[in-house]
Tab-separated table of C-alpha atoms in Angstrom:
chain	number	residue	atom	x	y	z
B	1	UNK	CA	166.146	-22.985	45.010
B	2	UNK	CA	166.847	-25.257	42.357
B	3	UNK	CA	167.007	-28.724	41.930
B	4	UNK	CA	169.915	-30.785	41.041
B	5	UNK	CA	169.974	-31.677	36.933
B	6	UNK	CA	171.961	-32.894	34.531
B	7	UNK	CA	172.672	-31.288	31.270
B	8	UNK	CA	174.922	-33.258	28.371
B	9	UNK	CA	174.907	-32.336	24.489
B	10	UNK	CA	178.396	-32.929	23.671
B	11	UNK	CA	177.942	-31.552	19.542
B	12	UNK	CA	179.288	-28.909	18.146
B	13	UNK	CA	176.191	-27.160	16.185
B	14	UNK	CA	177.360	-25.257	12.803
B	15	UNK	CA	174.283	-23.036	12.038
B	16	UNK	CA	173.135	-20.573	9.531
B	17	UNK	CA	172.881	-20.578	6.012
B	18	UNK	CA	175.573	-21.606	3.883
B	19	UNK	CA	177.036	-23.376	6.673
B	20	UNK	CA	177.180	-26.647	4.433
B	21	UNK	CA	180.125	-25.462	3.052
B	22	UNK	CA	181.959	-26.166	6.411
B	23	UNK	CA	181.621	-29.724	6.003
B	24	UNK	CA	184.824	-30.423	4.575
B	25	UNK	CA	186.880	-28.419	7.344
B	26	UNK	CA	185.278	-30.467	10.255
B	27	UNK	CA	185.034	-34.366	8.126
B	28	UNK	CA	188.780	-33.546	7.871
B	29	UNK	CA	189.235	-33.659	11.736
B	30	UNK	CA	186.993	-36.574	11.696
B	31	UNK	CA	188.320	-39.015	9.296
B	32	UNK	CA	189.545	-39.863	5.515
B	33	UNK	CA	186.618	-41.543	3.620
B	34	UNK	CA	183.104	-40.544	4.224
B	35	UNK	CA	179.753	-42.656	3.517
B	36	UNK	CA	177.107	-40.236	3.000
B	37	UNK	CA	173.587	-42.171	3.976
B	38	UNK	CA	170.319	-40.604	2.090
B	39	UNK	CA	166.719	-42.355	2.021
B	40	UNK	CA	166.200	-42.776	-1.485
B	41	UNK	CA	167.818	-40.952	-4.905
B	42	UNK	CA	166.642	-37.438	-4.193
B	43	UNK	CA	169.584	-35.800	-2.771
B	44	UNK	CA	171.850	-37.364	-5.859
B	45	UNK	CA	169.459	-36.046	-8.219
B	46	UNK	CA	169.313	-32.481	-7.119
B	47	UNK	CA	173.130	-32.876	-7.206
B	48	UNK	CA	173.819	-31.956	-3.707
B	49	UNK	CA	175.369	-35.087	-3.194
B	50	UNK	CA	177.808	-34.037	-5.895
B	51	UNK	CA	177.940	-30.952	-4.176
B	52	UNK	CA	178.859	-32.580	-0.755
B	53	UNK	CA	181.251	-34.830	-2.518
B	54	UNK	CA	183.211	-31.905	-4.055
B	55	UNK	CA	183.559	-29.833	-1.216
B	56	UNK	CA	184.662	-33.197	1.023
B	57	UNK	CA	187.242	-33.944	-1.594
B	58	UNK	CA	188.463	-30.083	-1.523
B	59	UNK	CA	189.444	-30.770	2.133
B	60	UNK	CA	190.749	-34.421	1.245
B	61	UNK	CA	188.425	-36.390	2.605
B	62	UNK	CA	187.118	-39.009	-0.090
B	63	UNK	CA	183.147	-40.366	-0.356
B	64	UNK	CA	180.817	-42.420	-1.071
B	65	UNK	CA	176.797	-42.639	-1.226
B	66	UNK	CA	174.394	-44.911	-0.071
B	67	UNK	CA	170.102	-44.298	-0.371
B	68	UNK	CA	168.912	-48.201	-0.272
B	69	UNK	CA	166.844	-46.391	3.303
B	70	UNK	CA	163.278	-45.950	3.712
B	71	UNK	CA	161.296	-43.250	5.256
B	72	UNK	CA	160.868	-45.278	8.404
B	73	UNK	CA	164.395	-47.064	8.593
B	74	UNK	CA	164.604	-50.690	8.944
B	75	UNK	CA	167.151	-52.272	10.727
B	76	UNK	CA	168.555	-54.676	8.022
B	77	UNK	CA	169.027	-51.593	5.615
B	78	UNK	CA	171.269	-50.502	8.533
B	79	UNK	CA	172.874	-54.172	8.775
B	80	UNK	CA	173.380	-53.758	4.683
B	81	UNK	CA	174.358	-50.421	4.684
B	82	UNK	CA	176.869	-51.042	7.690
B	83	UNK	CA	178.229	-54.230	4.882
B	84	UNK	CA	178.455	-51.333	2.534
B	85	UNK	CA	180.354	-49.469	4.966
B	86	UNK	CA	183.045	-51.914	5.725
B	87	UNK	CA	183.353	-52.796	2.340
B	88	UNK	CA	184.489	-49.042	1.028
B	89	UNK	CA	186.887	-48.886	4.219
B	90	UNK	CA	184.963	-45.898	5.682
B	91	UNK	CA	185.672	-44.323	8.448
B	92	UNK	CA	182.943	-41.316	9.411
B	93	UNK	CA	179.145	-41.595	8.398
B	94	UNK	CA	177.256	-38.437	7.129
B	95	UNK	CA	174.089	-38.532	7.478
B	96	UNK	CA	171.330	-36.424	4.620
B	97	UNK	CA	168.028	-35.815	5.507
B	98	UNK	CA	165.404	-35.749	7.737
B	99	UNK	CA	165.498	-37.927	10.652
B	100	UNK	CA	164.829	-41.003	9.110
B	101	UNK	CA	168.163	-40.317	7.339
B	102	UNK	CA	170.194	-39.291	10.348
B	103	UNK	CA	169.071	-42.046	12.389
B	104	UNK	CA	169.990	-44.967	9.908
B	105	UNK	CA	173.565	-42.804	9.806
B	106	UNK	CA	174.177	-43.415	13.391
B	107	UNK	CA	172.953	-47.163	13.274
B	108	UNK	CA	175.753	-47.448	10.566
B	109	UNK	CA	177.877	-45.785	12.663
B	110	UNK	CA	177.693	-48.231	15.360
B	111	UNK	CA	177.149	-51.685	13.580
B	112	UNK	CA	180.152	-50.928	11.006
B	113	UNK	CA	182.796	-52.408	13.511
B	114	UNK	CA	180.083	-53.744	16.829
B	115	UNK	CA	179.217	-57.493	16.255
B	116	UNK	CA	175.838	-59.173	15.511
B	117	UNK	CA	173.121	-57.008	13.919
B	118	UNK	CA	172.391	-53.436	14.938
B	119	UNK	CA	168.869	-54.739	16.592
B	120	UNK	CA	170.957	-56.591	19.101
B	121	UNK	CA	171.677	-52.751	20.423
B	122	UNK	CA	167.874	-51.576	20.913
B	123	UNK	CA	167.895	-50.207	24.160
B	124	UNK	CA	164.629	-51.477	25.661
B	125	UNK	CA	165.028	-49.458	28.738
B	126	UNK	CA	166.776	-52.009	31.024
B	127	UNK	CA	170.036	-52.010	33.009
B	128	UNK	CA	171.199	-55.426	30.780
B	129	UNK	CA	170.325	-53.988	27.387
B	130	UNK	CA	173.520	-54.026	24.759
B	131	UNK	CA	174.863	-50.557	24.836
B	132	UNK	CA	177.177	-49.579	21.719
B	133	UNK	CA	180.975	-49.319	22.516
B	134	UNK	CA	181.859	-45.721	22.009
B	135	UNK	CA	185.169	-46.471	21.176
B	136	UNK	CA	183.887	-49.026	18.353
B	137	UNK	CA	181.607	-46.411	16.851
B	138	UNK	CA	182.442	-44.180	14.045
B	139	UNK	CA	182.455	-40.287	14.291
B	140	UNK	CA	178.721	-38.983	12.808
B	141	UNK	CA	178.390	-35.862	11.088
B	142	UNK	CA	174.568	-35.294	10.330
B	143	UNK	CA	173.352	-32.674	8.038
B	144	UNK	CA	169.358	-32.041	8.844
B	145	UNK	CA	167.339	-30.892	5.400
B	146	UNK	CA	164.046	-30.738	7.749
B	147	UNK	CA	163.031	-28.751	10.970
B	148	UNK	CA	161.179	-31.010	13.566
B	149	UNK	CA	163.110	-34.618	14.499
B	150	UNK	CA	166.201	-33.268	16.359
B	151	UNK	CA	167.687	-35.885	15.550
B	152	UNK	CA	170.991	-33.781	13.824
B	153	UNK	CA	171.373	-33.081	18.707
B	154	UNK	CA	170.245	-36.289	19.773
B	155	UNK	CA	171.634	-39.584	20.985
B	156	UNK	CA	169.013	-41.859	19.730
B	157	UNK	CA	168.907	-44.201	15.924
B	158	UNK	CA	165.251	-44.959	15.978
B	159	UNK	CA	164.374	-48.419	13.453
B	160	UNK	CA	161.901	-50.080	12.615
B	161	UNK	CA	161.404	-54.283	12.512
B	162	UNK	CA	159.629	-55.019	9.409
B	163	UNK	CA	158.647	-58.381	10.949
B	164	UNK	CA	157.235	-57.554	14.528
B	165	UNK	CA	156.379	-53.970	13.507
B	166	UNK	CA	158.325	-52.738	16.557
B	167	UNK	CA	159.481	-49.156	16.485
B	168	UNK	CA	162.077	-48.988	19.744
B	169	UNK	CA	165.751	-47.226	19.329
B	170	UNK	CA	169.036	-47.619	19.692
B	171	UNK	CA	169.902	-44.962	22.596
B	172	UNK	CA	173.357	-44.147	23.552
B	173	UNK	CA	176.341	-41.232	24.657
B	174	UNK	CA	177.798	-42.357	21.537
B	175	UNK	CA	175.384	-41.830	18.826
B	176	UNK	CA	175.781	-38.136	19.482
B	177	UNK	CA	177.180	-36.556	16.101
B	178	UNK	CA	180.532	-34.686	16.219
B	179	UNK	CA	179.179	-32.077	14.314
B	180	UNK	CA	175.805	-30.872	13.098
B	181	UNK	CA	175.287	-28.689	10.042
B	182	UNK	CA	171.646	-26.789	10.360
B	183	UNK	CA	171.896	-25.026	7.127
B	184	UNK	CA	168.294	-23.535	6.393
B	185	UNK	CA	169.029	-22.993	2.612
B	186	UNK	CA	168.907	-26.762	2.323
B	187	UNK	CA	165.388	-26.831	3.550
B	188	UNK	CA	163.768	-23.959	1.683
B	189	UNK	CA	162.303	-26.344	-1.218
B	190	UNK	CA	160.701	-28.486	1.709
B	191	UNK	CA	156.685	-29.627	0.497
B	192	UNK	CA	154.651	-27.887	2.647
B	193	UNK	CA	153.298	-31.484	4.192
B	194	UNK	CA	156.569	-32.286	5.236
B	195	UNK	CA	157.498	-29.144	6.780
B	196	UNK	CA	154.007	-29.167	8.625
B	197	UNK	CA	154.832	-32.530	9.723
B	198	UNK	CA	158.305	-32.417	10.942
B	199	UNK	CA	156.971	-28.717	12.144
B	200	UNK	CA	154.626	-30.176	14.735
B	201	UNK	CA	157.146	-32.928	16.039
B	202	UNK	CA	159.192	-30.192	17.196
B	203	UNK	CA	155.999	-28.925	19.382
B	204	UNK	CA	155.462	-32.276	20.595
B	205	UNK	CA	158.846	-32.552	21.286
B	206	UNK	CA	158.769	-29.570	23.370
B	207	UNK	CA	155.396	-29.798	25.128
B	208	UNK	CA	156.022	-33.007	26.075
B	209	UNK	CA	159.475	-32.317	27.338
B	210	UNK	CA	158.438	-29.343	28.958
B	211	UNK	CA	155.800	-31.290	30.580
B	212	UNK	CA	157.877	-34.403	31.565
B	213	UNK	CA	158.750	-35.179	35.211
B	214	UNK	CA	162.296	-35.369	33.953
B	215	UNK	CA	162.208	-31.554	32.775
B	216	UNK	CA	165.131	-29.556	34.255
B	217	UNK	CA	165.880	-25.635	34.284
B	218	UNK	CA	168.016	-25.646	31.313
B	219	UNK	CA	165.196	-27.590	28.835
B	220	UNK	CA	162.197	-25.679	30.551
B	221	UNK	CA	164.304	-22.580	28.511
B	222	UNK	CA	164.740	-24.221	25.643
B	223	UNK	CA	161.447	-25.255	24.815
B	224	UNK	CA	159.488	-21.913	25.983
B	225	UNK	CA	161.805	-20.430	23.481
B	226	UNK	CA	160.984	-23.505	20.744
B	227	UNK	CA	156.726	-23.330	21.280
B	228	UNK	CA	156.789	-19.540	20.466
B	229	UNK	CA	158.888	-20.213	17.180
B	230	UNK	CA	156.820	-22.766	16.244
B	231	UNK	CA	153.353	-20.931	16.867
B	232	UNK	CA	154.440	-17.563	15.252
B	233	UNK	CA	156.784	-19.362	12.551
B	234	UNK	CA	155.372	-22.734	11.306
B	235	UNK	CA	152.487	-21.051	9.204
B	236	UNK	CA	154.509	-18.705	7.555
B	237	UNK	CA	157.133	-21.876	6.566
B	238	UNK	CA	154.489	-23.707	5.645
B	239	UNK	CA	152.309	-21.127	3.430
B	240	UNK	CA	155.936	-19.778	1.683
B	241	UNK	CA	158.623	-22.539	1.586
B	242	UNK	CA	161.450	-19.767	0.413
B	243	UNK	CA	160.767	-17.695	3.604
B	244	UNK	CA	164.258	-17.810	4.620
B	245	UNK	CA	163.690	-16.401	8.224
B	246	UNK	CA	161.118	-18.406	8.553
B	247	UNK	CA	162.686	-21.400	7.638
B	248	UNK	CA	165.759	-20.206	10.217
B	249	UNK	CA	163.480	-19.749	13.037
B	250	UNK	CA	162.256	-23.256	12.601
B	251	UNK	CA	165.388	-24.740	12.298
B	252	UNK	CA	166.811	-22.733	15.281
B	253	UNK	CA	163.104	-24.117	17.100
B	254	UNK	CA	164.236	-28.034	15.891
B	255	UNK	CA	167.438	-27.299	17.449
B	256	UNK	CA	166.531	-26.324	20.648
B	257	UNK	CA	163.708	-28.858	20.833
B	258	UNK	CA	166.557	-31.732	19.903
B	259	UNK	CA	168.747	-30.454	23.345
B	260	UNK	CA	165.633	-30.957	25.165
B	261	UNK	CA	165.201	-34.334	23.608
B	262	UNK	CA	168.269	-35.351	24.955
B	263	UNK	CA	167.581	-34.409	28.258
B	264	UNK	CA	164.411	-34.573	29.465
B	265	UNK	CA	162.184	-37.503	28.542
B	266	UNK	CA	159.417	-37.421	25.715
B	267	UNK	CA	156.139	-38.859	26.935
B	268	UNK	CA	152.834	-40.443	26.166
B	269	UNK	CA	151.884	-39.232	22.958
B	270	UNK	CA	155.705	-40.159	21.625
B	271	UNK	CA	155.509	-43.285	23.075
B	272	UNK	CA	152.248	-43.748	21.059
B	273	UNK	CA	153.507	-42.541	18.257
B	274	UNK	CA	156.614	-44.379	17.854
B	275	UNK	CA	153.984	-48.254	18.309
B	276	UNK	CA	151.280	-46.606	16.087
B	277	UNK	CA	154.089	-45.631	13.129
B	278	UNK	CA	155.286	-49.103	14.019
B	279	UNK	CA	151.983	-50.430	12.690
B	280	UNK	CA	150.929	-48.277	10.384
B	281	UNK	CA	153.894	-47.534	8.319
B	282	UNK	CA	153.138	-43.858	8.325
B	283	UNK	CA	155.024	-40.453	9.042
B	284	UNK	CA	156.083	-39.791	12.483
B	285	UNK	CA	154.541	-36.039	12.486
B	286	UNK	CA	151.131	-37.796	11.248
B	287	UNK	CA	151.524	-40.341	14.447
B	288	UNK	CA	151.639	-37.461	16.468
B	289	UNK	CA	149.183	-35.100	15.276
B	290	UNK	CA	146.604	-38.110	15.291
B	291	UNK	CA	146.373	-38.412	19.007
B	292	UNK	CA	148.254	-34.675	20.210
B	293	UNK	CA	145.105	-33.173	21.654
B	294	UNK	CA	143.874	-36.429	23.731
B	295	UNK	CA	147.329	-36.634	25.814
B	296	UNK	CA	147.457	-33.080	26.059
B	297	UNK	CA	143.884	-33.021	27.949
B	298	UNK	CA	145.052	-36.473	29.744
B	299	UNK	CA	148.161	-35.016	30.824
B	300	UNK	CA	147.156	-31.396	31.401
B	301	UNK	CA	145.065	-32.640	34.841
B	302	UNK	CA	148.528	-32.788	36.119
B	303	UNK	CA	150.459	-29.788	34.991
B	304	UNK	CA	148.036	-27.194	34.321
B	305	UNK	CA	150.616	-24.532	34.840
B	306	UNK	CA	153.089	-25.612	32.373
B	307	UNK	CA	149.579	-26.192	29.707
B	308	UNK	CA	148.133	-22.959	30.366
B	309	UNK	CA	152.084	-21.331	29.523
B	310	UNK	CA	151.991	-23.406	26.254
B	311	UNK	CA	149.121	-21.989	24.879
B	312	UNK	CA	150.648	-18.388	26.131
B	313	UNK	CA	153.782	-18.907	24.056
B	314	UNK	CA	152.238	-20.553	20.887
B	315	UNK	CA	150.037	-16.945	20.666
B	316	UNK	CA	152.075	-14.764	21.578
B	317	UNK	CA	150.124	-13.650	24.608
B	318	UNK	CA	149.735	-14.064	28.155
B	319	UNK	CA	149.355	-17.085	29.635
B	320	UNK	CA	146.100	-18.868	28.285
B	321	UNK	CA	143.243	-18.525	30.498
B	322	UNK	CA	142.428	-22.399	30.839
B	323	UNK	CA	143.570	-25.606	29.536
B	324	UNK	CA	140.733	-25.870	26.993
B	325	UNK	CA	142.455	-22.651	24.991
B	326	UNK	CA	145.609	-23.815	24.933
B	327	UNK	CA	143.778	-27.486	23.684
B	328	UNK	CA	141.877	-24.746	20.833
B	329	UNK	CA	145.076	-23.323	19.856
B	330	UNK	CA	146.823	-26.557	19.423
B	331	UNK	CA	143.968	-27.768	17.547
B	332	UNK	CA	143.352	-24.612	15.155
B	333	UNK	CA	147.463	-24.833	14.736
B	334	UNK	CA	146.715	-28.139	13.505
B	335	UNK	CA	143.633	-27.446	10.747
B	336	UNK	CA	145.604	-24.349	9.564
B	337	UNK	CA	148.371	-26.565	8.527
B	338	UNK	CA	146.893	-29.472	7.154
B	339	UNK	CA	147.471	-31.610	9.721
B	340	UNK	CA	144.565	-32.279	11.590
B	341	UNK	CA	144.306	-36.164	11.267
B	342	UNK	CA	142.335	-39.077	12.728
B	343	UNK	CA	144.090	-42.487	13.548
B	344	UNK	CA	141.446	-43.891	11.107
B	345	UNK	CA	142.909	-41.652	8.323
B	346	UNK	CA	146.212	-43.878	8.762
B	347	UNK	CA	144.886	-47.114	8.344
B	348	UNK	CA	144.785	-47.704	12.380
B	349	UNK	CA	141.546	-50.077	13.718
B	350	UNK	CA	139.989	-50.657	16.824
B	351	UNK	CA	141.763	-54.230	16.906
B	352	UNK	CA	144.939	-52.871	16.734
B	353	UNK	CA	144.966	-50.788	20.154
B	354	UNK	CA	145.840	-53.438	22.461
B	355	UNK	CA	149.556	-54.271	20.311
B	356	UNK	CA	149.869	-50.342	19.930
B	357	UNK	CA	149.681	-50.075	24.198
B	358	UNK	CA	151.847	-53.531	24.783
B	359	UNK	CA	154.648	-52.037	22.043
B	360	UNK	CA	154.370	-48.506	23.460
B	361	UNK	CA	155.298	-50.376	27.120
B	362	UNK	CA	157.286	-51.971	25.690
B	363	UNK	CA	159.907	-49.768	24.600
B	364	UNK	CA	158.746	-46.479	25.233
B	365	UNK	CA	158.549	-47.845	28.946
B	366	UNK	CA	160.589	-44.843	30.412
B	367	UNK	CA	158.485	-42.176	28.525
B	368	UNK	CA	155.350	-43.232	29.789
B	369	UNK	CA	157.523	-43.010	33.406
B	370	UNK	CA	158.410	-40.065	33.189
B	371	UNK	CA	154.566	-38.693	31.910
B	372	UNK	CA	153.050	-36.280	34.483
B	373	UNK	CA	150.308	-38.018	35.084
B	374	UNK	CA	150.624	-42.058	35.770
B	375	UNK	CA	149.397	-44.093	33.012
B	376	UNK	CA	146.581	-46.429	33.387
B	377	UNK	CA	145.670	-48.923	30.534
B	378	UNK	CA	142.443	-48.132	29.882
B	379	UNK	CA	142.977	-44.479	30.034
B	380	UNK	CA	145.319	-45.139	27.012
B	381	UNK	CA	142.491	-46.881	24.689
B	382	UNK	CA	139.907	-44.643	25.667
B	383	UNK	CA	142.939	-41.764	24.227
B	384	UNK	CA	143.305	-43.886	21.097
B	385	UNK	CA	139.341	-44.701	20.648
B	386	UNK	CA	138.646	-40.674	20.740
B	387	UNK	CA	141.631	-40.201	18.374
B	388	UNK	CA	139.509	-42.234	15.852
């Protein structure tokens, strides 16, 4: 018999390749003048943004561009960019990129017409925390040029304070896009570093959410089906960027991984993540990969069956025989790709374990909740100390 669970992705996915060139149809339904939100000058000079532009204006919908975003957005780029937003008279936000992109989008979104700065709407995971006013937010349209945040599905802006070096989100109903375009043309000129990062943040994604106490029915599906894609698709994307099926597999895994996002809970090694990129200023994909195979074998103590079914689908085969294979696989997934990294390797030390724990409690509280197995302190720097 199964358990009561709630399901909610309210966004209407437009998949497959070409499928950019709906844009204009469905930012015509949405509103009249678009600000398309970019980190950085790339996108304008490979001239999709030109691209973008023309089809928007073909369907009567006017634009404008702003990439003033880093790779790990900061919350007064949102502020400024929201300033930028209300001074053009926009009314939809497109957002052009990885996640890093697609979150700052939806922080525009909300702080364009919601009072104070978007950090006064980090959700910290308490009853009292500021929660954006759907009605006050502006439709989102996110365009994903990676495989691996989710965050084209998901209802989270994730920013970063330059100043405390916090790395919380802004978590909300309505910071889920109208409509996503997952167009794997767009990502077929990827670097294979980036598409091994953003590769293995969709299998964290998934093994964590498949793992998490808050996994349901509906996201247990969705990331079996996302594991396999990644372990039989992410060396092929990452050895031949213009494998087009590849590519679509991985962006069909990102997808999937995103629902499951939305639903049931990351856990420890996001919540570590999200303080150690806080710190360190690095990729999230590296964050994760640096301490992946420590919370796996913390975590795997209490749900061996769902562990010993991860290494299963990442091979292809059977279930694996014990935890440590499915901890093999996972790490030989991880030195194929390039991406087997130490904390060390991003500029982490020993003194800075204690603020990565406190931040990770602090607003990754819920995650480390919902972990299968219950968190003790020193548990968590002995993880970080072997992730050295």
């Amino acid at each position: 018999m199964l358990n009561c669970f709630q399901n909610y992705l309210p966004v209407r996915i437009i998949f497959g390749a070409n499928s950019l060139s709906q844009i204009g149809y469905h930012a015509s339904l949405l509103g009249k003048k678009a600000l398309i939100v970019t980190t950085g000058p790339y996108f304008e000079e490979c001239g999709l943004i030109n691209r973008i532009k023309k089809i928007l204006a073909e369907a009567d919908v006017t634009s404008c561009h702003y990439d003033a975003i880093s790779p790990n957005p900061q919350y007064i780029e949102v502020d400024r960019c929201a300033a930028y937003a209300r001074e053009q008279g926009v009314d939809l936000v497109i957002g052009l990129g990885g996640g890093s992109a697609m979150d700052a989008a939806k922080g525009v979104a909300v702080a364009v017409k919601h009072e104070g700065s978007i950090w006064d709407y980090i959700w910290w995971g308490k009853p009292d925390d500021r929660a954006p006013d759907p009605q006050k937010t502006l439709p989102i349209i996110t365009v994903t040029t990676t495989s691996g945040t989710g965050s084209h599905v998901t209802p989270y802006s994730v920013l970063t304070n330059p100043e405390t070096h916090e790395k919380p989100s802004v978590a909300a109903d309505a910071l889920f896009a109208k409509v996503a375009i997952v167009d794997p043309e767009l990502m077929l000129t990827l670097p294979p570093k980036i598409t091994a990062s953003t590769g293995f943040d969709i299998l964290f994604h998934s093994e964590e959410g498949y793992t998490s106490l808050t996994a349901t029915p509906l996201t247990d599906l969705y990331n079996e089906k996302a594991i396999a894609l990644v372990g039989q698709y992410l060396p092929r994307a990452v050895q031949d960027g213009s494998d087009i099926e590849a590519r679509t597999a991985l962006a069909f895994a990102d997808t999937l991984a995103g629902f499951s996002l939305s639903v049931a809970s990351i856990t420890l090694n996001h919540a570590l993540g999200h303080a150690i990129g806080g710190i360190s200023n690095t990729s999230h994909g590296e964050c994760l990969c640096a301490t992946a195979l420590r919370t796996m074998q913390h975590n795997s103590l209490a749900a061996c069956e769902k562990y010993l079914r991860i290494g299963g689908l990442l091979t292809g085969q059977a279930n694996a025989s014990c935890i440590e294979e499915t901890i093999q696989t996972v790490d030989r997934l991880l030195v194929q790709n390039g991406m087997k990294i130490k904390l060390s390797q991003l500029g982490i030390k020993t003194g800075d374990f204690s603020n990565i724990l406190r931040s990770a409690k602090k607003y990754m509280g819920p995650s480390l909740e919902h972990n299968p197995r219950t968190i003790v302190d020193q548990e968590v720097i002995d993880i970080l100390s072997k992730s050295m």
